[in-house]
Each structure stands twice: as C-alpha cells, then as structure tokens.
C-alpha cells in the first residue's frame, strides 16, 4: 500500500493490484475479506439459515478487524504519540465495541457482558500466553518493560474491582432495588473513564520515559497514506456494523444448534474473533523478539476494554438499549476476570518471558473455556 503514497496521481491498476497482493502476503487473514459480501448476500437470500450466517459472519469479521487495526495504526503514526495513543485507545477495540453495540440494541445483555469478560480474559491469558509461548520457542529468554506491564495490570485490577462491587451487592441478604445497581454502575463507569483518561495522560505525557521499549527486533510496517487510512476506517466500520448485526441476529438460534450458550459464544467466540487482528500482531512481534509490543498489546487492550469499552457501553445503554445496562456480572465471570488479572500480573512482574510461562497462561484459559462450555452460568445477570 506504500506505493499509493507516491505521487499525486492515481497509480495504475497493476500497481494497486500488486500492493493488494503484497498486503495479503503480509497479513494472510485479509484474504478472508471475500466472506464479507458472501454473508451480506446470504442474509438477503436465506435469512433463516442462522447457523450458516453465524459461521460466515464470524469468518467475515476477522479480516475487517485486521483492516481496522492497520488503518488505526496508520492514522496514529501520523498524529504523534499523544493523539495516536488516544486514537488507539478509542479505535483499538472498535470491533468488540461495534458487536457489543449491536447486541446491546437487541437487548442481549448476557452476550454483551460475556463478550466484555471474555475479551479481558482472552487478552490477559490467551494473547499474553500465546506470545510467551511462540516467542519463547524461538528465543530462549525474552525481556520487556515491566514498568509498563505493571501499570497496565494495575489499571486492569482497578477495573475488575469496579466490576466486583455491583456484583457483590446483588449477593447480600437484602439486595437493593435495580435502580440502585443502575445508579452505582453509572457512577463507576464515569469514574473508570476518567481514570483511564488520566492513565493515558500519565503514560503518554508526564512520564512517557518510563514506558520506552526494552528492545526492538525488526522493522515496522510502512503505514498507509493518511487519506487511504481514513477512508478505510469509515468504510470498514460500516461493514463491521453491518456484519455484526447479522451476527447478533443469528447467534441465539445458531448457538442452540451448535450446543453452545450465548455466554460461551460471547466469552470465547466473540472475544477471539474481535481480537484476531491484535493477536496476529502480538504473536508476530513475539516471534520477532519484540515481546514489549506483545505485552503492551495484550495488557493494554484488556485494560482498554475494562476501563473504556465497558463503561461506554453502560452509558450508551441509556440511549439505545431496552433498559440501562449495569456492571453486574455473574459470579463466574467476575471470578475469571480477577484470576486472569492476577495471573497476568504474576507472569509479567519479572520483566522476562519464557515459553513455559505461556503454557501456564494458556492452560488457565483452557480451564475457563471448558468450564464455561460444560457448565454455563445458571442465572446470569
């Protein structure tokens, strides 16, 4: 895509075609973009084929998430650290946010909350563990900035405590009225967003020297031209919204046919699909001995979801949801989020990574996934 920036005129079609082929070679998952028109046409022709639409929409969201990630990086690279960091914070988890907004509008609060909890657990265990494993198999010991890791882990821990409080008050002998839980969740959401904004100001402005990478291993990809990146951001966001609507509309029936619950779909499937692009970047960086980048993506994305995406969904639910959403999760989800946060903190505390640390994180993720599949929550909030 770098060739598009050369000169002011539109490049010949052969150059565009070569640029597209080169981009797909660098990111093979972009080839799945052909499933986007397929799922849109299928939804028009066979709206009742819920299982097929569900599977097709899952595949279609993956390349769209990758394109969103690349376009966001390209815009952030041109705007400087502060604005770029804010842009990454806003758009880094845009795929999960759009899917959750579609589910929120449909009143599927269990799917929304399961996707939030699943995204946090997936980033802290699956993405971080996979990075440690893949990087450790190629490099004996890898180092990363443990100050940054501790900072992200502390922010994530704060968010899990904020989620724990509304969930705990529902378990007392005389639970408060629903209005109390809604008011508490609204206040906590505003507080979390403020804390996240101050955390970004701290890491990007006042103390940014503490967050420098330990090492660099390889050349970064050349960013796309700004105009192309902005156009893609708009177009791909609209496509993600369209495919997400198809996904949410088919998920309930498809989950029953496939023997899954909406909780499992949100916790595992939506989280993995939404983070596919970030995982590709994190795993590639770990293999290139850039574990700093991998740890930053994994923990930073988890903190972003807990401190930004979840509170935003609570606020937006007052406008587009059937009723206001709360931060009250079922006990199993709260337990998994807290355990995943503590595990990520322990694994990243030393500033060094090895492959067996990845095995342990992935094993813990497997325990959670299998438990949720076999024994879904009996009475989720």
Coordinates of C-alpha atoms in Angstrom, one line a residue:
X1 CA 0.0 0.0 0.0
X2 CA 3.0 2.3 0.4
X3 CA 3.0 2.7 -3.4
X4 CA -0.3 4.6 -3.2
X5 CA 1.5 7.4 -1.5
X6 CA 4.0 8.0 -4.3
X7 CA 3.0 10.9 -6.5
X8 CA -0.3 12.8 -6.6
X9 CA -1.9 10.9 -9.4
X10 CA -3.8 7.6 -9.1
X11 CA -1.4 4.7 -9.7
X12 CA -2.1 2.3 -12.5
X13 CA -4.3 -0.7 -11.7
X14 CA -1.3 -3.1 -11.9
X15 CA 0.4 -1.1 -9.1
X16 CA -2.8 -1.2 -7.0
X17 CA -3.1 -4.9 -7.6
X18 CA 0.5 -5.6 -6.7
X19 CA 0.0 -3.5 -3.5
X20 CA -3.1 -5.5 -2.5
X21 CA -1.3 -8.8 -3.2
X22 CA 1.7 -7.6 -1.1
X23 CA -0.6 -6.6 1.8
X24 CA -2.4 -10.0 1.7
X25 CA 1.0 -11.8 1.8
X26 CA 2.0 -9.8 4.9
X27 CA -1.4 -10.5 6.5
X28 CA -2.9 -13.7 5.1
X29 CA -6.1 -13.3 7.1
X30 CA -7.0 -10.3 4.8
X31 CA -7.9 -12.9 2.1
X32 CA -11.0 -13.8 4.2
X33 CA -12.4 -10.4 3.1
X34 CA -14.3 -12.3 0.3
X35 CA -16.6 -13.6 3.0
X36 CA -18.0 -10.1 3.7
X37 CA -20.1 -9.8 0.5
X38 CA -20.9 -13.5 0.8
X39 CA -22.5 -13.2 4.3
X40 CA -24.4 -10.0 3.2
X41 CA -25.9 -11.7 0.2
X42 CA -26.7 -14.9 2.2
X43 CA -28.5 -12.8 4.7
X44 CA -30.7 -11.4 1.9
X45 CA -31.3 -14.8 0.2
X46 CA -31.6 -17.1 3.3
X47 CA -32.4 -15.1 6.4
X48 CA -33.5 -18.2 8.3
X49 CA -30.2 -20.1 7.8
X50 CA -29.0 -18.9 11.2
X51 CA -26.2 -21.4 11.8
X52 CA -24.6 -20.7 8.4
X53 CA -25.0 -16.9 8.8
X54 CA -23.4 -17.2 12.3
X55 CA -20.4 -19.1 11.0
X56 CA -20.0 -16.9 7.9
X57 CA -20.2 -13.7 9.9
X58 CA -17.6 -14.9 12.4
X59 CA -15.2 -15.5 9.5
X60 CA -16.1 -12.2 7.8
X61 CA -15.4 -10.1 11.0
X62 CA -11.8 -11.4 11.2
X63 CA -10.4 -9.6 8.1
X64 CA -12.4 -6.5 8.9
X65 CA -10.9 -6.4 12.4
X66 CA -7.4 -6.7 10.8
X67 CA -8.1 -3.8 8.4
X68 CA -9.4 -1.6 11.2
X69 CA -6.2 -2.3 13.2
X70 CA -4.0 -1.5 10.3
X71 CA -5.9 1.7 9.4
X72 CA -5.8 2.8 13.0
X73 CA -2.1 2.3 13.2
X74 CA -1.6 4.3 10.0
X75 CA -3.5 7.3 11.3
X76 CA -1.9 7.1 14.8
X77 CA 1.6 7.0 13.2
X78 CA 0.9 10.4 11.5
X79 CA -0.6 12.2 14.5
X80 CA 2.1 11.8 17.2
X81 CA 2.2 9.9 20.5
X82 CA -0.5 11.7 22.4
X83 CA -3.2 11.9 19.7
X84 CA -2.1 8.5 18.3
X85 CA -2.4 6.9 21.8
X86 CA -5.8 8.4 22.2
X87 CA -6.8 7.1 18.8
X88 CA -5.6 3.6 19.5
X89 CA -7.5 3.8 22.8
X90 CA -10.7 4.8 21.1
X91 CA -10.4 2.5 18.0
X92 CA -8.2 -0.3 19.2
X93 CA -11.2 -2.4 20.3
X94 CA -13.7 -1.0 17.8
X95 CA -14.6 -4.4 16.6
X96 CA -15.7 -5.6 20.0
X97 CA -17.4 -2.3 20.6
X98 CA -19.5 -2.5 17.4
X99 CA -20.5 -6.1 18.1
X100 CA -21.5 -5.2 21.6
X101 CA -23.5 -2.2 20.5
X102 CA -25.4 -4.3 18.1
X103 CA -26.1 -6.9 20.9
X104 CA -27.0 -4.0 23.3
X105 CA -29.6 -2.6 20.9
X106 CA -31.1 -6.1 20.5
X107 CA -31.3 -6.4 24.3
X108 CA -28.9 -9.3 24.5
X109 CA -27.2 -8.2 27.7
X110 CA -25.8 -11.6 28.5
X111 CA -23.9 -11.6 25.2
X112 CA -22.6 -8.1 25.8
X113 CA -21.4 -8.9 29.3
X114 CA -19.9 -12.3 28.3
X115 CA -18.0 -10.6 25.4
X116 CA -16.6 -7.9 27.8
X117 CA -15.5 -10.5 30.4
X118 CA -14.2 -12.8 27.6
X119 CA -12.2 -10.1 25.9
X120 CA -10.5 -9.3 29.2
X121 CA -9.7 -12.9 29.9
X122 CA -8.7 -13.6 26.3
X123 CA -6.2 -10.7 26.2
X124 CA -4.7 -11.4 29.6
X125 CA -4.3 -15.2 29.2
X126 CA -4.7 -16.3 25.6
X127 CA -2.9 -13.5 23.8
X128 CA -0.3 -13.0 26.5
X129 CA 0.3 -16.7 26.9
X130 CA 0.4 -17.3 23.2
X131 CA 3.0 -14.5 22.8
X132 CA 5.2 -16.0 25.6
X133 CA 4.9 -19.5 24.1
X134 CA 5.6 -18.5 20.4
X135 CA 8.4 -16.1 21.3
X136 CA 9.9 -18.4 23.9
X137 CA 10.1 -21.3 21.4
X138 CA 12.3 -19.2 19.1
X139 CA 14.2 -17.2 21.7
X140 CA 15.4 -18.7 25.0
X141 CA 14.6 -15.8 27.3
X142 CA 12.9 -12.5 26.2
X143 CA 12.8 -9.2 28.1
X144 CA 10.2 -6.5 28.2
X145 CA 9.4 -3.3 30.1
X146 CA 8.0 -4.5 33.4
X147 CA 7.0 -0.9 34.4
X148 CA 4.6 -0.7 31.5
X149 CA 3.3 -4.2 32.3
X150 CA 2.7 -3.4 36.0
X151 CA 1.0 -0.1 35.0
X152 CA -1.5 -1.9 32.7
X153 CA -2.0 -4.7 35.2
X154 CA -2.8 -2.2 38.0
X155 CA -5.3 -0.4 35.8
X156 CA -6.9 -3.7 34.9
X157 CA -7.1 -4.7 38.5
X158 CA -8.8 -1.4 39.4
X159 CA -11.4 -2.1 36.7
X160 CA -12.1 -5.6 38.0
X161 CA -12.7 -4.2 41.5
X162 CA -15.2 -1.8 40.0
X163 CA -17.0 -4.7 38.3
X164 CA -16.8 -6.7 41.5
X165 CA -18.7 -4.1 43.7
X166 CA -22.1 -4.1 41.8
X167 CA -21.9 -7.9 41.5
X168 CA -21.3 -8.3 45.3
X169 CA -24.2 -6.1 46.4
X170 CA -26.6 -8.3 44.5
X171 CA -25.5 -11.3 46.7
X172 CA -26.4 -9.8 50.1
X173 CA -29.3 -11.0 52.1
X174 CA -31.4 -8.0 51.1
X175 CA -30.3 -7.0 47.6
X176 CA -31.0 -3.3 46.7
X177 CA -33.5 -2.3 44.1
X178 CA -32.4 -2.4 40.5
X179 CA -32.3 1.4 40.4
X180 CA -29.5 1.4 43.0
X181 CA -27.4 -1.0 40.9
X182 CA -28.0 1.1 37.8
X183 CA -27.0 4.3 39.6
X184 CA -23.9 2.6 41.1
X185 CA -22.9 1.3 37.7
X186 CA -23.4 4.7 36.0
X187 CA -21.2 6.4 38.6
X188 CA -18.5 3.7 38.4
X189 CA -18.5 3.9 34.6
X190 CA -17.8 7.7 34.7
X191 CA -15.1 7.2 37.3
X192 CA -13.4 4.4 35.2
X193 CA -13.4 6.6 32.1
X194 CA -11.8 9.4 34.0
X195 CA -9.2 7.1 35.5
X196 CA -8.4 5.7 32.0
X197 CA -8.0 9.2 30.5
X198 CA -5.7 10.2 33.3
X199 CA -3.7 7.0 32.9
X200 CA -3.2 7.8 29.2
X201 CA -2.1 11.3 30.1
X202 CA 0.4 9.8 32.6
X203 CA 1.9 7.3 30.2
X204 CA 1.9 9.5 27.1
X205 CA 2.8 12.9 28.5
X206 CA 4.1 13.3 32.0
X207 CA 6.0 10.0 32.5
X208 CA 6.4 8.6 29.0
X209 CA 10.1 7.9 29.5
X210 CA 9.1 5.0 31.9
X211 CA 7.3 3.3 29.1
X212 CA 10.0 3.0 26.5
X213 CA 10.6 -0.4 24.9
X214 CA 13.4 -2.6 26.2
X215 CA 14.4 -3.8 22.7
X216 CA 13.4 -3.6 19.1
X217 CA 13.6 -6.5 16.8
X218 CA 12.9 -5.7 13.2
X219 CA 11.5 -3.0 11.0
X220 CA 7.9 -1.8 11.5
X221 CA 5.5 -2.0 8.6
X222 CA 5.3 1.1 6.4
X223 CA 2.0 2.9 7.4
X224 CA -0.7 3.6 4.7
X225 CA -1.3 7.1 3.4
X226 CA -3.5 9.2 5.7
X227 CA -6.3 9.6 3.2
X228 CA -6.5 5.9 2.4
X229 CA -6.4 5.0 6.2
X230 CA -9.3 7.5 7.0
X231 CA -11.4 6.2 4.1
X232 CA -10.9 2.6 5.2
X233 CA -11.7 3.5 8.8
X234 CA -15.1 4.8 7.8
X235 CA -15.9 2.1 5.2
X236 CA -14.7 -0.8 7.3
X237 CA -16.5 0.5 10.4
X238 CA -19.8 0.5 8.5
X239 CA -19.1 -3.1 7.2
X240 CA -18.3 -4.3 10.7
X241 CA -21.6 -2.7 11.9
X242 CA -23.5 -4.5 9.1
X243 CA -21.9 -7.9 9.7
X244 CA -22.2 -7.5 13.5
X245 CA -26.0 -7.0 13.0
X246 CA -26.2 -10.3 11.1
X247 CA -24.0 -12.0 13.7
X248 CA -26.2 -10.8 16.6
X249 CA -29.4 -11.7 14.8
X250 CA -28.3 -15.3 14.2
X251 CA -26.3 -16.0 17.3
X252 CA -29.1 -17.2 19.6
X253 CA -30.5 -19.9 17.2
X254 CA -27.1 -20.9 15.9
X255 CA -25.7 -21.3 19.5
X256 CA -28.5 -23.7 20.3
X257 CA -27.9 -25.8 17.2
X258 CA -24.2 -25.9 17.9
X259 CA -24.7 -26.8 21.5
X260 CA -23.3 -23.5 22.9
X261 CA -24.9 -20.9 25.1
X262 CA -24.8 -17.2 24.4
X263 CA -22.5 -16.8 27.4
X264 CA -19.9 -19.2 25.8
X265 CA -20.3 -17.5 22.4
X266 CA -19.7 -14.1 23.9
X267 CA -16.9 -15.2 26.3
X268 CA -15.0 -17.3 23.8
X269 CA -16.1 -16.8 20.2
X270 CA -16.7 -13.0 20.1
X271 CA -13.6 -12.3 22.2
X272 CA -11.3 -14.4 19.9
X273 CA -12.8 -13.0 16.7
X274 CA -12.7 -9.4 17.9
X275 CA -9.0 -9.8 18.9
X276 CA -7.9 -11.8 15.9
X277 CA -6.0 -8.9 14.3
X278 CA -4.3 -7.8 17.6
X279 CA -3.3 -11.5 18.2
X280 CA -1.7 -11.7 14.8
X281 CA 0.4 -8.6 15.6
X282 CA 1.2 -9.7 19.1
X283 CA 2.3 -13.2 18.1
X284 CA 4.4 -11.9 15.1
X285 CA 6.1 -9.4 17.4
X286 CA 6.9 -12.1 19.9
X287 CA 8.5 -14.2 17.2
X288 CA 10.5 -11.2 16.1
X289 CA 11.8 -10.8 19.7
X290 CA 9.7 -7.7 20.3
X291 CA 7.9 -9.0 23.4
X292 CA 7.5 -5.4 24.7
X293 CA 5.0 -4.9 21.9
X294 CA 3.2 -8.2 22.6
X295 CA 2.8 -7.5 26.3
X296 CA 1.7 -3.9 25.6
X297 CA -1.0 -5.1 23.1
X298 CA -2.3 -7.8 25.4
X299 CA -2.5 -6.0 28.7
X300 CA -3.2 -2.6 27.1
X301 CA -6.1 -4.0 25.2
X302 CA -7.5 -5.7 28.3
X303 CA -7.3 -2.5 30.3
X304 CA -8.8 -0.6 27.5
X305 CA -11.9 -2.9 27.4
X306 CA -12.3 -2.8 31.2
X307 CA -11.8 0.9 31.7
X308 CA -13.1 2.3 28.4
X309 CA -15.3 -0.1 26.4
X310 CA -17.4 -1.5 29.3
X311 CA -18.1 1.9 30.8
X312 CA -19.0 3.4 27.4
X313 CA -21.5 0.5 26.8
X314 CA -23.1 1.3 30.2
X315 CA -23.5 5.0 29.2
X316 CA -24.8 4.2 25.7
X317 CA -27.3 1.7 27.0
X318 CA -29.3 4.6 28.4
X319 CA -29.9 5.7 24.8
X320 CA -30.1 2.6 22.6
X321 CA -30.9 -0.3 25.0
X322 CA -34.3 -1.5 26.1
X323 CA -33.1 -0.6 29.6
X324 CA -29.9 0.7 31.2
X325 CA -27.1 -1.9 31.5
X326 CA -25.2 -2.4 34.7
X327 CA -21.7 -3.6 35.6
X328 CA -23.3 -6.5 37.5
X329 CA -21.8 -9.8 36.1
X330 CA -22.5 -13.3 37.2
X331 CA -20.1 -14.7 39.8
X332 CA -18.2 -17.0 37.5
X333 CA -17.3 -14.2 35.1
X334 CA -16.1 -11.9 38.0
X335 CA -14.0 -14.7 39.4
X336 CA -12.5 -15.5 36.0
X337 CA -11.6 -11.8 35.4
X338 CA -10.0 -11.4 38.8
X339 CA -8.0 -14.6 38.5
X340 CA -6.9 -13.7 34.9
X341 CA -5.8 -10.3 36.0
X342 CA -3.8 -11.7 39.0
X343 CA -2.2 -14.4 36.7
X344 CA -1.2 -11.8 34.1
X345 CA 0.3 -9.7 36.9
X346 CA 2.4 -12.6 38.2
X347 CA 3.5 -13.6 34.7
X348 CA 4.6 -10.1 33.7
X349 CA 6.0 -9.0 37.1
X350 CA 9.6 -10.1 36.4
X351 CA 10.1 -8.4 33.0
X352 CA 11.2 -11.6 31.4
X353 CA 9.3 -14.2 29.4
X354 CA 9.9 -17.9 28.5
X355 CA 7.8 -20.5 26.7
X356 CA 6.5 -22.4 29.7
X357 CA 5.0 -19.2 31.2
X358 CA 2.9 -19.2 28.1
X359 CA 1.9 -22.8 28.6
X360 CA 0.6 -22.0 32.1
X361 CA -1.4 -19.0 30.9
X362 CA -3.0 -21.0 28.0
X363 CA -3.8 -23.8 30.4
X364 CA -5.7 -21.5 32.7
X365 CA -7.6 -20.1 29.7
X366 CA -8.4 -23.6 28.6
X367 CA -9.8 -24.4 32.1
X368 CA -12.1 -21.3 32.0
X369 CA -13.3 -22.1 28.4
X370 CA -14.0 -25.8 29.1
X371 CA -15.8 -24.9 32.4
X372 CA -18.0 -22.3 30.7
X373 CA -18.8 -24.7 27.9
X374 CA -19.7 -27.7 30.1
X375 CA -21.3 -25.7 33.0
X376 CA -22.7 -22.3 31.8
X377 CA -23.9 -19.8 34.3
X378 CA -27.3 -20.9 35.8
X379 CA -28.7 -17.4 36.4
X380 CA -26.6 -14.8 34.7
X381 CA -27.3 -11.1 35.4

